[in-house]
mmCIF file of N, CA and C in Angstrom:
data_model
loop_
_atom_site.group_PDB
_atom_site.id
_atom_site.type_symbol
_atom_site.label_atom_id
_atom_site.label_comp_id
_atom_site.label_asym_id
_atom_site.label_seq_id
_atom_site.Cartn_x
_atom_site.Cartn_y
_atom_site.Cartn_z
ATOM 1 N N UNK Q 1 149.802 122.997 -37.458
ATOM 2 C CA UNK Q 1 151.110 123.033 -37.859
ATOM 3 C C UNK Q 1 152.330 122.735 -36.795
ATOM 4 N N UNK Q 2 153.001 121.748 -37.163
ATOM 5 C CA UNK Q 2 153.863 121.291 -35.986
ATOM 6 C C UNK Q 2 155.179 122.146 -36.173
ATOM 7 N N UNK Q 3 156.187 122.048 -35.019
ATOM 8 C CA UNK Q 3 157.225 122.762 -35.240
ATOM 9 C C UNK Q 3 158.139 122.458 -36.410
ATOM 10 N N UNK Q 4 158.251 121.090 -36.726
ATOM 11 C CA UNK Q 4 158.753 120.774 -37.916
ATOM 12 C C UNK Q 4 158.702 121.203 -39.234
ATOM 13 N N UNK Q 5 157.449 121.405 -39.409
ATOM 14 C CA UNK Q 5 156.901 121.904 -40.762
ATOM 15 C C UNK Q 5 156.477 123.578 -40.644
ATOM 16 N N UNK Q 6 156.761 124.087 -39.693
ATOM 17 C CA UNK Q 6 156.605 125.654 -39.434
ATOM 18 C C UNK Q 6 157.835 126.421 -40.244
ATOM 19 N N UNK Q 7 157.602 127.160 -41.182
ATOM 20 C CA UNK Q 7 158.618 127.943 -41.806
ATOM 21 C C UNK Q 7 159.654 128.731 -40.752
ATOM 22 N N UNK Q 8 160.730 128.714 -40.692
ATOM 23 C CA UNK Q 8 161.645 129.344 -40.002
ATOM 24 C C UNK Q 8 161.307 130.902 -40.109
ATOM 25 N N UNK Q 9 161.202 131.617 -38.981
ATOM 26 C CA UNK Q 9 160.971 133.191 -39.076
ATOM 27 C C UNK Q 9 162.244 133.773 -39.586
ATOM 28 N N UNK Q 10 162.184 134.500 -40.390
ATOM 29 C CA UNK Q 10 163.484 135.275 -40.677
ATOM 30 C C UNK Q 10 163.221 136.748 -40.582
ATOM 31 N N UNK Q 11 164.354 137.185 -40.005
ATOM 32 C CA UNK Q 11 164.535 138.497 -39.541
ATOM 33 C C UNK Q 11 165.303 139.620 -40.558
ATOM 34 N N UNK Q 12 164.828 140.964 -40.695
ATOM 35 C CA UNK Q 12 165.705 141.701 -41.443
ATOM 36 C C UNK Q 12 166.860 142.202 -40.587
ATOM 37 N N UNK Q 13 167.780 142.542 -41.433
ATOM 38 C CA UNK Q 13 168.927 143.200 -40.450
ATOM 39 C C UNK Q 13 168.579 144.137 -39.530
ATOM 40 N N UNK Q 14 167.591 144.849 -39.816
ATOM 41 C CA UNK Q 14 167.028 145.903 -39.001
ATOM 42 C C UNK Q 14 166.606 145.429 -37.628
ATOM 43 N N UNK Q 15 165.711 144.292 -37.740
ATOM 44 C CA UNK Q 15 165.136 143.512 -36.696
ATOM 45 C C UNK Q 15 166.147 143.032 -35.884
ATOM 46 N N UNK Q 16 167.217 142.346 -36.217
ATOM 47 C CA UNK Q 16 168.522 141.791 -35.751
ATOM 48 C C UNK Q 16 169.361 142.838 -34.738
ATOM 49 N N UNK Q 17 169.386 144.244 -35.751
ATOM 50 C CA UNK Q 17 170.200 145.220 -35.054
ATOM 51 C C UNK Q 17 169.542 145.506 -33.624
ATOM 52 N N UNK Q 18 168.256 145.711 -33.666
ATOM 53 C CA UNK Q 18 167.371 146.036 -32.647
ATOM 54 C C UNK Q 18 167.303 145.013 -31.597
ATOM 55 N N UNK Q 19 167.321 143.671 -31.735
ATOM 56 C CA UNK Q 19 167.367 142.700 -30.804
ATOM 57 C C UNK Q 19 168.840 142.584 -30.182
ATOM 58 N N UNK Q 20 169.937 143.338 -30.939
ATOM 59 C CA UNK Q 20 171.035 143.159 -30.244
ATOM 60 C C UNK Q 20 171.286 144.393 -29.510
ATOM 61 N N UNK Q 21 170.129 145.153 -29.149
ATOM 62 C CA UNK Q 21 170.375 146.480 -28.474
ATOM 63 C C UNK Q 21 170.722 147.763 -29.072
ATOM 64 N N UNK Q 22 170.259 147.545 -30.495
ATOM 65 C CA UNK Q 22 170.438 148.858 -31.187
ATOM 66 C C UNK Q 22 172.157 148.925 -31.776
ATOM 67 N N UNK Q 23 172.850 148.238 -32.284
ATOM 68 C CA UNK Q 23 173.991 148.147 -32.586
ATOM 69 C C UNK Q 23 173.817 148.692 -34.064
ATOM 70 N N UNK Q 24 175.098 149.557 -34.492
ATOM 71 C CA UNK Q 24 174.903 150.126 -35.915
ATOM 72 C C UNK Q 24 175.080 149.005 -36.863
ATOM 73 N N UNK Q 25 174.361 149.441 -38.091
ATOM 74 C CA UNK Q 25 174.340 148.538 -39.081
ATOM 75 C C UNK Q 25 175.767 148.182 -39.686
ATOM 76 N N UNK Q 26 176.828 149.546 -39.352
ATOM 77 C CA UNK Q 26 177.985 149.470 -39.815
ATOM 78 C C UNK Q 26 178.720 148.192 -38.965
ATOM 79 N N UNK Q 27 178.475 148.310 -37.824
ATOM 80 C CA UNK Q 27 179.125 147.266 -36.899
ATOM 81 C C UNK Q 27 178.535 145.841 -37.421
ATOM 82 N N UNK Q 28 177.369 145.629 -37.661
ATOM 83 C CA UNK Q 28 176.973 144.386 -38.217
ATOM 84 C C UNK Q 28 177.685 143.856 -39.155
ATOM 85 N N UNK Q 29 177.793 144.647 -40.309
ATOM 86 C CA UNK Q 29 178.419 144.196 -41.536
ATOM 87 C C UNK Q 29 180.042 143.896 -41.286
ATOM 88 N N UNK Q 30 180.607 144.836 -40.397
ATOM 89 C CA UNK Q 30 182.106 144.472 -40.002
ATOM 90 C C UNK Q 30 182.044 143.263 -39.160
ATOM 91 N N UNK Q 31 181.222 142.798 -38.499
ATOM 92 C CA UNK Q 31 181.107 141.436 -37.959
ATOM 93 C C UNK Q 31 181.026 140.423 -39.085
ATOM 94 N N UNK Q 32 180.227 140.761 -40.081
ATOM 95 C CA UNK Q 32 180.117 139.924 -41.277
ATOM 96 C C UNK Q 32 181.372 139.589 -41.873
ATOM 97 N N UNK Q 33 182.019 140.623 -42.229
ATOM 98 C CA UNK Q 33 183.424 140.831 -42.727
ATOM 99 C C UNK Q 33 184.305 139.900 -41.824
ATOM 100 N N UNK Q 34 184.287 139.881 -40.745
ATOM 101 C CA UNK Q 34 185.215 139.407 -39.608
ATOM 102 C C UNK Q 34 184.548 137.692 -39.467
ATOM 103 N N UNK Q 35 183.373 137.609 -40.170
ATOM 104 C CA UNK Q 35 182.676 136.300 -39.773
ATOM 105 C C UNK Q 35 182.455 135.959 -38.205
ATOM 106 N N UNK Q 36 181.936 136.981 -37.571
ATOM 107 C CA UNK Q 36 181.683 137.142 -36.209
ATOM 108 C C UNK Q 36 180.182 136.914 -35.949
ATOM 109 N N UNK Q 37 179.668 137.454 -37.356
ATOM 110 C CA UNK Q 37 177.860 137.534 -37.273
ATOM 111 C C UNK Q 37 177.401 136.438 -37.365
ATOM 112 N N UNK Q 38 175.991 136.469 -37.072
ATOM 113 C CA UNK Q 38 175.285 135.147 -37.231
ATOM 114 C C UNK Q 38 175.282 135.052 -38.601
ATOM 115 N N UNK Q 39 174.939 133.603 -39.178
ATOM 116 C CA UNK Q 39 174.953 133.308 -40.562
ATOM 117 C C UNK Q 39 173.728 133.885 -41.264
ATOM 118 N N UNK Q 40 174.111 134.401 -42.271
ATOM 119 C CA UNK Q 40 172.762 135.051 -42.968
ATOM 120 C C UNK Q 40 172.352 134.327 -44.323
ATOM 121 N N UNK Q 41 170.955 134.745 -44.644
ATOM 122 C CA UNK Q 41 170.854 134.221 -46.136
ATOM 123 C C UNK Q 41 170.511 135.421 -46.756
ATOM 124 N N UNK Q 42 171.168 135.118 -48.088
ATOM 125 C CA UNK Q 42 170.645 136.425 -48.946
ATOM 126 C C UNK Q 42 169.888 136.020 -49.923
ATOM 127 N N UNK Q 43 168.821 137.041 -50.133
ATOM 128 C CA UNK Q 43 167.635 136.858 -50.772
ATOM 129 C C UNK Q 43 168.124 137.042 -52.363
ATOM 130 N N UNK Q 44 167.248 136.616 -53.368
ATOM 131 C CA UNK Q 44 167.386 136.876 -54.747
ATOM 132 C C UNK Q 44 167.326 138.554 -55.061
ATOM 133 N N UNK Q 45 166.850 139.292 -54.233
ATOM 134 C CA UNK Q 45 166.946 140.647 -54.106
ATOM 135 C C UNK Q 45 168.101 141.341 -53.574
ATOM 136 N N UNK Q 46 168.799 140.607 -52.850
ATOM 137 C CA UNK Q 46 170.124 141.031 -52.457
ATOM 138 C C UNK Q 46 169.996 141.405 -50.900
ATOM 139 N N UNK Q 47 169.162 141.368 -50.573
ATOM 140 C CA UNK Q 47 168.673 141.668 -49.103
ATOM 141 C C UNK Q 47 169.193 140.522 -48.128
ATOM 142 N N UNK Q 48 169.452 140.741 -46.878
ATOM 143 C CA UNK Q 48 169.880 139.747 -46.003
ATOM 144 C C UNK Q 48 168.760 139.372 -45.063
ATOM 145 N N UNK Q 49 168.804 138.208 -44.476
ATOM 146 C CA UNK Q 49 167.821 137.707 -43.437
ATOM 147 C C UNK Q 49 168.531 136.789 -42.558
ATOM 148 N N UNK Q 50 168.184 136.717 -41.187
ATOM 149 C CA UNK Q 50 168.879 135.992 -40.140
ATOM 150 C C UNK Q 50 167.293 135.278 -39.847
ATOM 151 N N UNK Q 51 167.793 133.898 -39.754
ATOM 152 C CA UNK Q 51 166.774 132.606 -39.316
ATOM 153 C C UNK Q 51 166.771 133.052 -37.680
ATOM 154 N N UNK Q 52 165.376 133.000 -37.226
ATOM 155 C CA UNK Q 52 165.440 133.282 -35.595
ATOM 156 C C UNK Q 52 166.174 132.276 -34.683
ATOM 157 N N UNK Q 53 166.021 130.881 -35.171
ATOM 158 C CA UNK Q 53 166.589 130.027 -34.403
ATOM 159 C C UNK Q 53 168.271 130.032 -34.727
ATOM 160 N N UNK Q 54 168.797 130.698 -35.699
ATOM 161 C CA UNK Q 54 170.377 130.884 -35.780
ATOM 162 C C UNK Q 54 170.643 132.120 -34.906
ATOM 163 N N UNK Q 55 169.961 133.062 -35.093
ATOM 164 C CA UNK Q 55 170.175 134.335 -33.965
ATOM 165 C C UNK Q 55 170.368 133.937 -32.478
ATOM 166 N N UNK Q 56 168.846 132.989 -32.076
ATOM 167 C CA UNK Q 56 169.096 132.506 -30.871
ATOM 168 C C UNK Q 56 170.315 131.681 -30.439
ATOM 169 N N UNK Q 57 170.560 130.828 -31.143
ATOM 170 C CA UNK Q 57 171.850 129.697 -31.127
ATOM 171 C C UNK Q 57 173.359 130.790 -30.941
ATOM 172 N N UNK Q 58 173.168 131.593 -31.980
ATOM 173 C CA UNK Q 58 174.568 132.590 -31.867
ATOM 174 C C UNK Q 58 174.786 133.467 -30.469
ATOM 175 N N UNK Q 59 173.362 133.861 -29.980
ATOM 176 C CA UNK Q 59 173.233 134.592 -28.757
ATOM 177 C C UNK Q 59 173.885 133.537 -27.733
ATOM 178 N N UNK Q 60 173.318 132.438 -27.698
ATOM 179 C CA UNK Q 60 173.556 131.462 -26.574
ATOM 180 C C UNK Q 60 175.085 131.248 -26.711
ATOM 181 N N UNK Q 61 175.669 131.000 -27.731
ATOM 182 C CA UNK Q 61 176.939 130.398 -27.780
ATOM 183 C C UNK Q 61 178.019 131.781 -26.976
ATOM 184 N N UNK Q 62 177.251 133.096 -27.197
ATOM 185 C CA UNK Q 62 178.153 134.140 -26.638
ATOM 186 C C UNK Q 62 177.774 134.593 -25.200
ATOM 187 N N UNK Q 63 176.581 133.824 -24.682
ATOM 188 C CA UNK Q 63 176.405 134.174 -23.085
ATOM 189 C C UNK Q 63 177.771 133.869 -22.620
ATOM 190 N N UNK Q 64 177.943 134.872 -21.610
ATOM 191 C CA UNK Q 64 179.177 134.753 -20.466
ATOM 192 C C UNK Q 64 178.760 133.357 -19.680
ATOM 193 N N UNK Q 65 180.034 132.697 -19.520
ATOM 194 C CA UNK Q 65 179.994 131.248 -18.834
ATOM 195 C C UNK Q 65 179.412 130.238 -19.489
ATOM 196 N N UNK Q 66 179.225 130.619 -20.662
ATOM 197 C CA UNK Q 66 179.163 129.546 -21.825
ATOM 198 C C UNK Q 66 180.247 128.384 -22.041
ATOM 199 N N UNK Q 67 179.874 127.178 -22.227
ATOM 200 C CA UNK Q 67 180.778 125.798 -22.118
ATOM 201 C C UNK Q 67 181.465 126.346 -23.457
ATOM 202 N N UNK Q 68 182.998 126.189 -23.275
ATOM 203 C CA UNK Q 68 183.385 126.225 -24.844
ATOM 204 C C UNK Q 68 183.541 125.010 -25.375
#
């Protein structure tokens, strides 16, 4: 399977919180309200997922010294 045809890895909110150093769920949802969080996908059952590539890009954009 090539990268182009491989489905994107979808992370749960818990996995995203853990990757961000254990921030609270409340903080993550506050960031969503303020449109500061990475883009999420809402599944039919109401749960949220974040694509791995979207999270990586979001983190890269926030790295200190990142070009504006």
